[in-house]
């Protein structure tokens, strides 16, 4: 063990740095999905589409505003604005027009409504943005790189991935925890997550909470997409792979648990990058192995509690 | 205060309430007696608007409840303590009790007045104020649920099987709290459900018996 | 619906399938796939009776398909391959079922999804054995010892699919009417009551799970014999979603539902792809939404003439 | 599309009662229109190739039809999406052949699709041109009477950049690979390694990275490669993944530490702009490049490039040239078959018989189809450079490899052939031009 660390300790350090950025993105997408699931009890497959649409919008907006002219903070602002816009428009639209009609239905119908929506949005993205990879990396380039010493060598990392992404993820985490603990709207969300009926009985309008939560989830999905767009080319099909990973996070985290999503995202992000270094063939399996392992030990997920179920 | 006229409710296609008729006068203390599965909880949930009713009607202070959304019923002064206590486990006891007042956006003065009222009626709660609700014992939880219901229940409180699962000593304390309640808040109607009619006899003015979804008095 | 009316409907359905396949040769292939997917969807429907949604049953379809691809060179007859693939898939279903039958709702769904994604990744990863995404060719097989040319082979697999579809539909009907099958409803509503009646819920669900795996396996074997080329995509999560889609489209109210749904699904897809090759998902999604929002019981309930 | 839609409905409702599945009788009538089916990716990540392929087909078919079609018969294309997978594709293949009565199929971008379609084409006796898929396995594992490939296969596409690397940077010592984890990524690496073991056995492989197909972040892989400092990094990736890899590698200065060999990068050049620095090796799955140093007919190349740019506002990438080649081969084959049939429209056997030995024009060269059905396509490899004229990298020091040099001979298994290569093949590599 000690000898292994002497040989590979530095590499492991690099792997952890890489894992942070990827964990940050996973967290941003999954936390929104988990929040929505916690309150609405609907597993929103179209969450992946919102991620993709956020990414497309951010890249499109970034390109339209022109690169280079904007300072780094403004470029980042544009991305966040784009995400907020997409989530704030699409979230209420989807919740009001579609989900609202099916809250009383069996969960398979709810799942399929979002599946149908996901299928439709896949083609809508194609019709709007075409099929060529869309990319706008001004935000990544403007932050420059940061050299990490590595023995006698050094490894350049992008400051965007090393600091900005994890920084935003931490801000979102802290902000969400604060919001849910310390504001009335947040406490109403927690109350509905815990027990919708009891919450209704004390006067909470669950419909409004649903709308608010779904919109927040949509904004978070789009934000994840927007923040991913400077580092990754956006192509058709990106929503499908995003959503499966987020599902794994939700089930592992425990329903509706913010801190669970953070911890799971961190485990998956770090696990995958460590795998790339030491067992590259296992990389794709990591999220699922973590999920199966956690559920074997804790059937309700990391932070999950047994639910009371009403007939 | 509360009137049920021929109320019919089905769950998953099976009729659970068949023409329930009941009346709780303002300030009245009424018991709903019935065995497990007779329809007590369903009656309470129907009153709270948590289940759709298929026939008949429910009147809240004379107004047809069908026009009052479930979450609006708290604003109409009806508090509800469900069978299992159903607290918000992540919040402290005081947060649980305060939340209804915050949701209704009561003025700070009014909130404080009601909170003090709850603490004076249920003195054991003051010692628990900062505890997390998830860590409470069953009896403590029932007490908190009652306190929470009282925060909004200015006209009526519905208590679903409050004595269920309580040790005799605790049940005694709960019954005493209810007596204090009766004296301190004479205008608040109370509807309590219970499977054992003996327990409630000293507490109520009137009893309804529910059996297989039908009520007789 | 009375037994007689349902039997009559099933007969009409089978005749319609045969007539369509006779009239339009290219439909033979599409209808065979539809029947196969109908069998898999029937299995998914059994789990839905217990309120459990599997978003991973395409794993069993893909497993059986690959089993056929590997075994066809050694066991060259379809009448041996089909039961063999069914058996192997049932065993896999038993092993996985022992694990997942402990979980409910989202955890059940997500575990199935996760395991199917692991299997999908393995099909891609073990490139030297499976040829990865390129997939594997299924060697030509005989039917009861008889070699068939293209048209004969297509008819053979269509008829086999039809016979198996009817067989599984009957089996599912008997099963759902048996105490074990009726207990499925109990998992959805009150599990404690099942325990009280001396039926451990886990075992009730496990039986349904193994049965559903066997059906998915049969479907996978039929698909492999039809397409003669298997790829990992058969096990991707969207393929699992497709099966659930088919159940809801057809209606979970009766054993005919999944078959109606599968035929409708395949035809809508072919039709959509023929008219707008690059927006067929839009059409398929819209059809599904329309069914869920306006015809809750699926096609089966429309046929039955009242809403479920 | 009106008739397609109606046929689909009628076919569904009444089947072939109204539409007899075969109208074929001898001798063959010259049809009203020449129906061809084209399978291509219209959804999913590979639509980055599929949609330009479709666009090129539409443009070229318009041009052919304006010029009177093939033998006086206008072409009518039917497009099929490969995205949903093999089941859907095989169903559509049958529908097009049996119901729409297409005479020719142009099949597939994905090798998996080609492997699935080709035996079916043979059973249905329908001429099928493999217009873009790369797997060398098809004609090496089996002979087909009706399937032909109008472009190269993976072997020349991998060997040419290997030879180019050995010419330009003969003394590299270490190499790492980063390929997409799917058939092409794995196959191309196997071919490369076979050739490298024969031609440069002392090269050491320091990392084999196969990130998940569809991955959107390669930071970890880039870090790994930065730490390893291999002399050469090979990546046969394409599409959004190659774009992402190039941009992340550029931002983190990986291009300064290693020489990249990217056999498919031509299709990403315009999109990645100046992110791809000068001095790295770029291929294009063939010899197509709008600045080809010595095209067989410069006017033809310019016409194609300009028409495409005018219509679609971007430079044509390799799938569009491959589509050109397939349609060009089709024209040549019909002309040859009709000439051999007294000027009459050929039946399917006559048409199929025209392909072996067929010569036809690509935008850049004169091409041949071998007796085994495999097309012989030259390979152009170059080194990236930047000029002021264009906002993206173009190629310098281009070498156009003659197909005979880099393609495994008829009947040979590519991997074995590559393993048996000797170093004198390097002497036969032409000098760079341009």
mmCIF file with all atom_site columns, N, CA, C and O in Angstrom, chain A residues 43 105-106 108-109 111-112 116 119-120 123 126 243-244 247 251 281 288 291 295-296 309 311, chain C residues 53 55 99 103 105 107 110-111 113 118 125 188-189 237 248 278-282 285 296:
data_model
loop_
_atom_site.group_PDB
_atom_site.id
_atom_site.type_symbol
_atom_site.label_atom_id
_atom_site.label_alt_id
_atom_site.label_comp_id
_atom_site.label_asym_id
_atom_site.label_entity_id
_atom_site.label_seq_id
_atom_site.pdbx_PDB_ins_code
_atom_site.Cartn_x
_atom_site.Cartn_y
_atom_site.Cartn_z
_atom_site.occupancy
_atom_site.B_iso_or_equiv
_atom_site.pdbx_formal_charge
_atom_site.auth_seq_id
_atom_site.auth_comp_id
_atom_site.auth_asym_id
_atom_site.auth_atom_id
_atom_site.pdbx_PDB_model_num
ATOM 1   N N  . UNK A 1 43  ? -40.092 11.411  -11.801 1.00 0.00 ? 43  UNK A N  1
ATOM 2   C CA . UNK A 1 43  ? -38.725 11.311  -12.277 1.00 0.00 ? 43  UNK A CA 1
ATOM 3   C C  . UNK A 1 43  ? -38.710 11.871  -13.697 1.00 0.00 ? 43  UNK A C  1
ATOM 4   O O  . UNK A 1 43  ? -39.227 11.263  -14.620 1.00 0.00 ? 43  UNK A O  1
ATOM 5   N N  . UNK A 1 105 ? -51.858 10.524  -11.307 1.00 0.00 ? 105 UNK A N  1
ATOM 6   C CA . UNK A 1 105 ? -51.791 9.253   -12.026 1.00 0.00 ? 105 UNK A CA 1
ATOM 7   C C  . UNK A 1 105 ? -50.736 8.317   -11.431 1.00 0.00 ? 105 UNK A C  1
ATOM 8   O O  . UNK A 1 105 ? -49.924 8.716   -10.617 1.00 0.00 ? 105 UNK A O  1
ATOM 9   N N  . UNK A 1 106 ? -50.756 7.095   -11.910 1.00 0.00 ? 106 UNK A N  1
ATOM 10  C CA . UNK A 1 106 ? -49.730 6.139   -11.490 1.00 0.00 ? 106 UNK A CA 1
ATOM 11  C C  . UNK A 1 106 ? -48.360 6.631   -11.944 1.00 0.00 ? 106 UNK A C  1
ATOM 12  O O  . UNK A 1 106 ? -48.243 7.302   -12.965 1.00 0.00 ? 106 UNK A O  1
ATOM 13  N N  . UNK A 1 108 ? -45.980 5.207   -13.403 1.00 0.00 ? 108 UNK A N  1
ATOM 14  C CA . UNK A 1 108 ? -45.512 4.800   -14.735 1.00 0.00 ? 108 UNK A CA 1
ATOM 15  C C  . UNK A 1 108 ? -45.993 5.789   -15.789 1.00 0.00 ? 108 UNK A C  1
ATOM 16  O O  . UNK A 1 108 ? -45.278 6.114   -16.738 1.00 0.00 ? 108 UNK A O  1
ATOM 17  N N  . UNK A 1 109 ? -47.209 6.311   -15.600 1.00 0.00 ? 109 UNK A N  1
ATOM 18  C CA . UNK A 1 109 ? -47.715 7.283   -16.573 1.00 0.00 ? 109 UNK A CA 1
ATOM 19  C C  . UNK A 1 109 ? -46.930 8.586   -16.479 1.00 0.00 ? 109 UNK A C  1
ATOM 20  O O  . UNK A 1 109 ? -46.610 9.208   -17.494 1.00 0.00 ? 109 UNK A O  1
ATOM 21  N N  . UNK A 1 111 ? -43.855 8.886   -15.542 1.00 0.00 ? 111 UNK A N  1
ATOM 22  C CA . UNK A 1 111 ? -42.546 8.633   -16.132 1.00 0.00 ? 111 UNK A CA 1
ATOM 23  C C  . UNK A 1 111 ? -42.636 8.701   -17.662 1.00 0.00 ? 111 UNK A C  1
ATOM 24  O O  . UNK A 1 111 ? -41.792 9.278   -18.337 1.00 0.00 ? 111 UNK A O  1
ATOM 25  N N  . UNK A 1 112 ? -43.695 8.107   -18.193 1.00 0.00 ? 112 UNK A N  1
ATOM 26  C CA . UNK A 1 112 ? -43.803 8.051   -19.651 1.00 0.00 ? 112 UNK A CA 1
ATOM 27  C C  . UNK A 1 112 ? -44.126 9.406   -20.262 1.00 0.00 ? 112 UNK A C  1
ATOM 28  O O  . UNK A 1 112 ? -43.728 9.684   -21.390 1.00 0.00 ? 112 UNK A O  1
ATOM 29  N N  . UNK A 1 116 ? -41.988 10.772  -23.205 1.00 0.00 ? 116 UNK A N  1
ATOM 30  C CA . UNK A 1 116 ? -42.526 11.277  -24.470 1.00 0.00 ? 116 UNK A CA 1
ATOM 31  C C  . UNK A 1 116 ? -42.002 12.683  -24.740 1.00 0.00 ? 116 UNK A C  1
ATOM 32  O O  . UNK A 1 116 ? -41.587 13.012  -25.860 1.00 0.00 ? 116 UNK A O  1
ATOM 33  N N  . UNK A 1 119 ? -38.461 12.491  -25.913 1.00 0.00 ? 119 UNK A N  1
ATOM 34  C CA . UNK A 1 119 ? -38.346 12.107  -27.324 1.00 0.00 ? 119 UNK A CA 1
ATOM 35  C C  . UNK A 1 119 ? -38.643 13.292  -28.238 1.00 0.00 ? 119 UNK A C  1
ATOM 36  O O  . UNK A 1 119 ? -37.941 13.540  -29.217 1.00 0.00 ? 119 UNK A O  1
ATOM 37  N N  . UNK A 1 120 ? -39.701 14.015  -27.889 1.00 0.00 ? 120 UNK A N  1
ATOM 38  C CA . UNK A 1 120 ? -40.078 15.137  -28.744 1.00 0.00 ? 120 UNK A CA 1
ATOM 39  C C  . UNK A 1 120 ? -38.998 16.222  -28.721 1.00 0.00 ? 120 UNK A C  1
ATOM 40  O O  . UNK A 1 120 ? -38.633 16.770  -29.763 1.00 0.00 ? 120 UNK A O  1
ATOM 41  N N  . UNK A 1 123 ? -35.953 15.759  -31.031 1.00 0.00 ? 123 UNK A N  1
ATOM 42  C CA . UNK A 1 123 ? -36.118 16.218  -32.417 1.00 0.00 ? 123 UNK A CA 1
ATOM 43  C C  . UNK A 1 123 ? -36.218 17.736  -32.504 1.00 0.00 ? 123 UNK A C  1
ATOM 44  O O  . UNK A 1 123 ? -35.743 18.337  -33.463 1.00 0.00 ? 123 UNK A O  1
ATOM 45  N N  . UNK A 1 126 ? -32.886 19.151  -32.652 1.00 0.00 ? 126 UNK A N  1
ATOM 46  C CA . UNK A 1 126 ? -32.301 18.957  -33.978 1.00 0.00 ? 126 UNK A CA 1
ATOM 47  C C  . UNK A 1 126 ? -32.837 19.995  -34.951 1.00 0.00 ? 126 UNK A C  1
ATOM 48  O O  . UNK A 1 126 ? -32.105 20.546  -35.772 1.00 0.00 ? 126 UNK A O  1
ATOM 49  N N  . UNK A 1 243 ? -28.979 12.072  -18.703 1.00 0.00 ? 243 UNK A N  1
ATOM 50  C CA . UNK A 1 243 ? -30.073 11.739  -17.805 1.00 0.00 ? 243 UNK A CA 1
ATOM 51  C C  . UNK A 1 243 ? -29.826 10.412  -17.091 1.00 0.00 ? 243 UNK A C  1
ATOM 52  O O  . UNK A 1 243 ? -30.145 10.269  -15.925 1.00 0.00 ? 243 UNK A O  1
ATOM 53  N N  . UNK A 1 244 ? -29.211 9.464   -17.782 1.00 0.00 ? 244 UNK A N  1
ATOM 54  C CA . UNK A 1 244 ? -28.990 8.168   -17.132 1.00 0.00 ? 244 UNK A CA 1
ATOM 55  C C  . UNK A 1 244 ? -28.075 8.331   -15.927 1.00 0.00 ? 244 UNK A C  1
ATOM 56  O O  . UNK A 1 244 ? -28.297 7.770   -14.856 1.00 0.00 ? 244 UNK A O  1
ATOM 57  N N  . UNK A 1 247 ? -29.946 9.860   -13.090 1.00 0.00 ? 247 UNK A N  1
ATOM 58  C CA . UNK A 1 247 ? -30.808 8.878   -12.434 1.00 0.00 ? 247 UNK A CA 1
ATOM 59  C C  . UNK A 1 247 ? -30.021 8.113   -11.375 1.00 0.00 ? 247 UNK A C  1
ATOM 60  O O  . UNK A 1 247 ? -30.481 7.910   -10.258 1.00 0.00 ? 247 UNK A O  1
ATOM 61  N N  . UNK A 1 251 ? -30.975 7.970   -7.318  1.00 0.00 ? 251 UNK A N  1
ATOM 62  C CA . UNK A 1 251 ? -31.268 6.756   -6.559  1.00 0.00 ? 251 UNK A CA 1
ATOM 63  C C  . UNK A 1 251 ? -30.225 6.538   -5.462  1.00 0.00 ? 251 UNK A C  1
ATOM 64  O O  . UNK A 1 251 ? -30.542 6.088   -4.371  1.00 0.00 ? 251 UNK A O  1
ATOM 65  N N  . UNK A 1 281 ? -10.788 0.545   -18.127 1.00 0.00 ? 281 UNK A N  1
ATOM 66  C CA . UNK A 1 281 ? -11.925 -0.199  -18.669 1.00 0.00 ? 281 UNK A CA 1
ATOM 67  C C  . UNK A 1 281 ? -13.148 -0.122  -17.759 1.00 0.00 ? 281 UNK A C  1
ATOM 68  O O  . UNK A 1 281 ? -14.263 -0.375  -18.165 1.00 0.00 ? 281 UNK A O  1
ATOM 69  N N  . UNK A 1 288 ? -22.691 3.083   -11.852 1.00 0.00 ? 288 UNK A N  1
ATOM 70  C CA . UNK A 1 288 ? -23.644 2.014   -11.553 1.00 0.00 ? 288 UNK A CA 1
ATOM 71  C C  . UNK A 1 288 ? -23.134 1.128   -10.427 1.00 0.00 ? 288 UNK A C  1
ATOM 72  O O  . UNK A 1 288 ? -23.917 0.691   -9.582  1.00 0.00 ? 288 UNK A O  1
ATOM 73  N N  . UNK A 1 291 ? -23.828 2.919   -7.317  1.00 0.00 ? 291 UNK A N  1
ATOM 74  C CA . UNK A 1 291 ? -25.251 2.884   -6.992  1.00 0.00 ? 291 UNK A CA 1
ATOM 75  C C  . UNK A 1 291 ? -25.651 1.531   -6.410  1.00 0.00 ? 291 UNK A C  1
ATOM 76  O O  . UNK A 1 291 ? -26.312 1.452   -5.372  1.00 0.00 ? 291 UNK A O  1
ATOM 77  N N  . UNK A 1 295 ? -27.006 0.899   -2.591  1.00 0.00 ? 295 UNK A N  1
ATOM 78  C CA . UNK A 1 295 ? -28.362 0.401   -2.346  1.00 0.00 ? 295 UNK A CA 1
ATOM 79  C C  . UNK A 1 295 ? -28.346 -0.957  -1.657  1.00 0.00 ? 295 UNK A C  1
ATOM 80  O O  . UNK A 1 295 ? -29.294 -1.306  -0.957  1.00 0.00 ? 295 UNK A O  1
ATOM 81  N N  . UNK A 1 296 ? -27.276 -1.714  -1.854  1.00 0.00 ? 296 UNK A N  1
ATOM 82  C CA . UNK A 1 296 ? -27.171 -2.985  -1.146  1.00 0.00 ? 296 UNK A CA 1
ATOM 83  C C  . UNK A 1 296 ? -27.076 -2.745  0.358   1.00 0.00 ? 296 UNK A C  1
ATOM 84  O O  . UNK A 1 296 ? -27.689 -3.436  1.165   1.00 0.00 ? 296 UNK A O  1
ATOM 85  N N  . UNK A 1 309 ? -46.265 5.928   3.399   1.00 0.00 ? 309 UNK A N  1
ATOM 86  C CA . UNK A 1 309 ? -47.026 5.900   2.170   1.00 0.00 ? 309 UNK A CA 1
ATOM 87  C C  . UNK A 1 309 ? -48.503 5.837   2.493   1.00 0.00 ? 309 UNK A C  1
ATOM 88  O O  . UNK A 1 309 ? -48.938 5.084   3.344   1.00 0.00 ? 309 UNK A O  1
ATOM 89  N N  . UNK A 1 311 ? -52.513 5.466   1.301   1.00 0.00 ? 311 UNK A N  1
ATOM 90  C CA . UNK A 1 311 ? -53.358 4.922   0.241   1.00 0.00 ? 311 UNK A CA 1
ATOM 91  C C  . UNK A 1 311 ? -54.483 5.911   -0.025  1.00 0.00 ? 311 UNK A C  1
ATOM 92  O O  . UNK A 1 311 ? -55.153 6.335   0.886   1.00 0.00 ? 311 UNK A O  1
ATOM 93  N N  . UNK C 2 53  ? -42.211 -0.363  -12.121 1.00 0.00 ? 53  UNK C N  1
ATOM 94  C CA . UNK C 2 53  ? -41.822 -0.047  -13.496 1.00 0.00 ? 53  UNK C CA 1
ATOM 95  C C  . UNK C 2 53  ? -40.369 -0.449  -13.683 1.00 0.00 ? 53  UNK C C  1
ATOM 96  O O  . UNK C 2 53  ? -39.497 0.073   -13.003 1.00 0.00 ? 53  UNK C O  1
ATOM 97  N N  . UNK C 2 55  ? -37.227 -0.083  -15.824 1.00 0.00 ? 55  UNK C N  1
ATOM 98  C CA . UNK C 2 55  ? -36.648 0.653   -16.935 1.00 0.00 ? 55  UNK C CA 1
ATOM 99  C C  . UNK C 2 55  ? -35.363 -0.043  -17.382 1.00 0.00 ? 55  UNK C C  1
ATOM 100 O O  . UNK C 2 55  ? -34.399 0.596   -17.741 1.00 0.00 ? 55  UNK C O  1
ATOM 101 N N  . UNK C 2 99  ? -32.185 -10.190 -6.172  1.00 0.00 ? 99  UNK C N  1
ATOM 102 C CA . UNK C 2 99  ? -31.629 -8.930  -5.696  1.00 0.00 ? 99  UNK C CA 1
ATOM 103 C C  . UNK C 2 99  ? -32.664 -7.796  -5.772  1.00 0.00 ? 99  UNK C C  1
ATOM 104 O O  . UNK C 2 99  ? -32.935 -7.126  -4.767  1.00 0.00 ? 99  UNK C O  1
ATOM 105 N N  . UNK C 2 103 ? -36.594 -4.297  -3.665  1.00 0.00 ? 103 UNK C N  1
ATOM 106 C CA . UNK C 2 103 ? -36.746 -2.853  -3.800  1.00 0.00 ? 103 UNK C CA 1
ATOM 107 C C  . UNK C 2 103 ? -38.089 -2.512  -4.447  1.00 0.00 ? 103 UNK C C  1
ATOM 108 O O  . UNK C 2 103 ? -38.689 -3.340  -5.131  1.00 0.00 ? 103 UNK C O  1
ATOM 109 N N  . UNK C 2 105 ? -40.619 0.689   -6.386  1.00 0.00 ? 105 UNK C N  1
ATOM 110 C CA . UNK C 2 105 ? -40.780 1.986   -7.041  1.00 0.00 ? 105 UNK C CA 1
ATOM 111 C C  . UNK C 2 105 ? -39.499 2.491   -7.661  1.00 0.00 ? 105 UNK C C  1
ATOM 112 O O  . UNK C 2 105 ? -38.860 1.773   -8.394  1.00 0.00 ? 105 UNK C O  1
ATOM 113 N N  . UNK C 2 107 ? -36.536 2.840   -6.724  1.00 0.00 ? 107 UNK C N  1
ATOM 114 C CA . UNK C 2 107 ? -35.325 2.044   -6.539  1.00 0.00 ? 107 UNK C CA 1
ATOM 115 C C  . UNK C 2 107 ? -35.366 0.802   -7.415  1.00 0.00 ? 107 UNK C C  1
ATOM 116 O O  . UNK C 2 107 ? -34.366 0.403   -7.997  1.00 0.00 ? 107 UNK C O  1
ATOM 117 N N  . UNK C 2 110 ? -34.747 2.103   -10.960 1.00 0.00 ? 110 UNK C N  1
ATOM 118 C CA . UNK C 2 110 ? -33.384 2.565   -11.206 1.00 0.00 ? 110 UNK C CA 1
ATOM 119 C C  . UNK C 2 110 ? -32.367 1.419   -11.145 1.00 0.00 ? 110 UNK C C  1
ATOM 120 O O  . UNK C 2 110 ? -31.390 1.411   -11.873 1.00 0.00 ? 110 UNK C O  1
ATOM 121 N N  . UNK C 2 111 ? -32.618 0.442   -10.255 1.00 0.00 ? 111 UNK C N  1
ATOM 122 C CA . UNK C 2 111 ? -31.691 -0.694  -10.206 1.00 0.00 ? 111 UNK C CA 1
ATOM 123 C C  . UNK C 2 111 ? -31.750 -1.478  -11.503 1.00 0.00 ? 111 UNK C C  1
ATOM 124 O O  . UNK C 2 111 ? -30.721 -1.884  -12.051 1.00 0.00 ? 111 UNK C O  1
ATOM 125 N N  . UNK C 2 113 ? -32.561 -0.251  -14.337 1.00 0.00 ? 113 UNK C N  1
ATOM 126 C CA . UNK C 2 113 ? -31.894 0.605   -15.318 1.00 0.00 ? 113 UNK C CA 1
ATOM 127 C C  . UNK C 2 113 ? -30.370 0.473   -15.198 1.00 0.00 ? 113 UNK C C  1
ATOM 128 O O  . UNK C 2 113 ? -29.668 0.288   -16.191 1.00 0.00 ? 113 UNK C O  1
ATOM 129 N N  . UNK C 2 118 ? -25.142 -1.528  -17.158 1.00 0.00 ? 118 UNK C N  1
ATOM 130 C CA . UNK C 2 118 ? -23.902 -2.275  -16.959 1.00 0.00 ? 118 UNK C CA 1
ATOM 131 C C  . UNK C 2 118 ? -23.768 -3.337  -18.046 1.00 0.00 ? 118 UNK C C  1
ATOM 132 O O  . UNK C 2 118 ? -22.718 -3.479  -18.674 1.00 0.00 ? 118 UNK C O  1
ATOM 133 N N  . UNK C 2 125 ? -17.842 -3.237  -24.211 1.00 0.00 ? 125 UNK C N  1
ATOM 134 C CA . UNK C 2 125 ? -16.471 -3.330  -23.717 1.00 0.00 ? 125 UNK C CA 1
ATOM 135 C C  . UNK C 2 125 ? -15.758 -4.594  -24.191 1.00 0.00 ? 125 UNK C C  1
ATOM 136 O O  . UNK C 2 125 ? -14.590 -4.558  -24.539 1.00 0.00 ? 125 UNK C O  1
ATOM 137 N N  . UNK C 2 188 ? -48.930 -3.490  -4.931  1.00 0.00 ? 188 UNK C N  1
ATOM 138 C CA . UNK C 2 188 ? -49.172 -2.117  -5.329  1.00 0.00 ? 188 UNK C CA 1
ATOM 139 C C  . UNK C 2 188 ? -49.892 -1.361  -4.208  1.00 0.00 ? 188 UNK C C  1
ATOM 140 O O  . UNK C 2 188 ? -49.613 -0.202  -3.972  1.00 0.00 ? 188 UNK C O  1
ATOM 141 N N  . UNK C 2 189 ? -50.829 -2.035  -3.538  1.00 0.00 ? 189 UNK C N  1
ATOM 142 C CA . UNK C 2 189 ? -51.621 -1.302  -2.560  1.00 0.00 ? 189 UNK C CA 1
ATOM 143 C C  . UNK C 2 189 ? -51.143 -1.545  -1.124  1.00 0.00 ? 189 UNK C C  1
ATOM 144 O O  . UNK C 2 189 ? -50.585 -0.660  -0.490  1.00 0.00 ? 189 UNK C O  1
ATOM 145 N N  . UNK C 2 237 ? -30.988 1.902   -22.553 1.00 0.00 ? 237 UNK C N  1
ATOM 146 C CA . UNK C 2 237 ? -32.134 2.212   -21.689 1.00 0.00 ? 237 UNK C CA 1
ATOM 147 C C  . UNK C 2 237 ? -33.333 2.693   -22.483 1.00 0.00 ? 237 UNK C C  1
ATOM 148 O O  . UNK C 2 237 ? -34.478 2.483   -22.075 1.00 0.00 ? 237 UNK C O  1
ATOM 149 N N  . UNK C 2 248 ? -48.156 0.972   -22.208 1.00 0.00 ? 248 UNK C N  1
ATOM 150 C CA . UNK C 2 248 ? -49.096 2.063   -21.955 1.00 0.00 ? 248 UNK C CA 1
ATOM 151 C C  . UNK C 2 248 ? -49.882 2.382   -23.219 1.00 0.00 ? 248 UNK C C  1
ATOM 152 O O  . UNK C 2 248 ? -51.078 2.655   -23.181 1.00 0.00 ? 248 UNK C O  1
ATOM 153 N N  . UNK C 2 278 ? -36.493 12.574  -40.434 1.00 0.00 ? 278 UNK C N  1
ATOM 154 C CA . UNK C 2 278 ? -35.681 13.127  -39.362 1.00 0.00 ? 278 UNK C CA 1
ATOM 155 C C  . UNK C 2 278 ? -36.502 13.706  -38.209 1.00 0.00 ? 278 UNK C C  1
ATOM 156 O O  . UNK C 2 278 ? -35.970 14.427  -37.385 1.00 0.00 ? 278 UNK C O  1
ATOM 157 N N  . UNK C 2 279 ? -37.788 13.406  -38.148 1.00 0.00 ? 279 UNK C N  1
ATOM 158 C CA . UNK C 2 279 ? -38.538 13.873  -36.975 1.00 0.00 ? 279 UNK C CA 1
ATOM 159 C C  . UNK C 2 279 ? -39.491 12.791  -36.478 1.00 0.00 ? 279 UNK C C  1
ATOM 160 O O  . UNK C 2 279 ? -40.534 13.080  -35.934 1.00 0.00 ? 279 UNK C O  1
ATOM 161 N N  . UNK C 2 280 ? -39.106 11.520  -36.645 1.00 0.00 ? 280 UNK C N  1
ATOM 162 C CA . UNK C 2 280 ? -40.015 10.453  -36.232 1.00 0.00 ? 280 UNK C CA 1
ATOM 163 C C  . UNK C 2 280 ? -40.189 10.399  -34.725 1.00 0.00 ? 280 UNK C C  1
ATOM 164 O O  . UNK C 2 280 ? -41.233 10.032  -34.228 1.00 0.00 ? 280 UNK C O  1
ATOM 165 N N  . UNK C 2 281 ? -39.170 10.811  -33.981 1.00 0.00 ? 281 UNK C N  1
ATOM 166 C CA . UNK C 2 281 ? -39.298 10.797  -32.519 1.00 0.00 ? 281 UNK C CA 1
ATOM 167 C C  . UNK C 2 281 ? -40.363 11.782  -32.049 1.00 0.00 ? 281 UNK C C  1
ATOM 168 O O  . UNK C 2 281 ? -41.061 11.541  -31.075 1.00 0.00 ? 281 UNK C O  1
ATOM 169 N N  . UNK C 2 282 ? -40.436 12.903  -32.760 1.00 0.00 ? 282 UNK C N  1
ATOM 170 C CA . UNK C 2 282 ? -41.422 13.926  -32.428 1.00 0.00 ? 282 UNK C CA 1
ATOM 171 C C  . UNK C 2 282 ? -42.824 13.332  -32.544 1.00 0.00 ? 282 UNK C C  1
ATOM 172 O O  . UNK C 2 282 ? -43.678 13.512  -31.669 1.00 0.00 ? 282 UNK C O  1
ATOM 173 N N  . UNK C 2 285 ? -43.436 10.560  -29.855 1.00 0.00 ? 285 UNK C N  1
ATOM 174 C CA . UNK C 2 285 ? -43.648 11.186  -28.546 1.00 0.00 ? 285 UNK C CA 1
ATOM 175 C C  . UNK C 2 285 ? -45.033 11.799  -28.450 1.00 0.00 ? 285 UNK C C  1
ATOM 176 O O  . UNK C 2 285 ? -45.736 11.657  -27.446 1.00 0.00 ? 285 UNK C O  1
ATOM 177 N N  . UNK C 2 296 ? -56.502 7.064   -21.460 1.00 0.00 ? 296 UNK C N  1
ATOM 178 C CA . UNK C 2 296 ? -55.664 6.516   -20.389 1.00 0.00 ? 296 UNK C CA 1
ATOM 179 C C  . UNK C 2 296 ? -55.489 5.010   -20.432 1.00 0.00 ? 296 UNK C C  1
ATOM 180 O O  . UNK C 2 296 ? -54.455 4.484   -20.093 1.00 0.00 ? 296 UNK C O  1
#
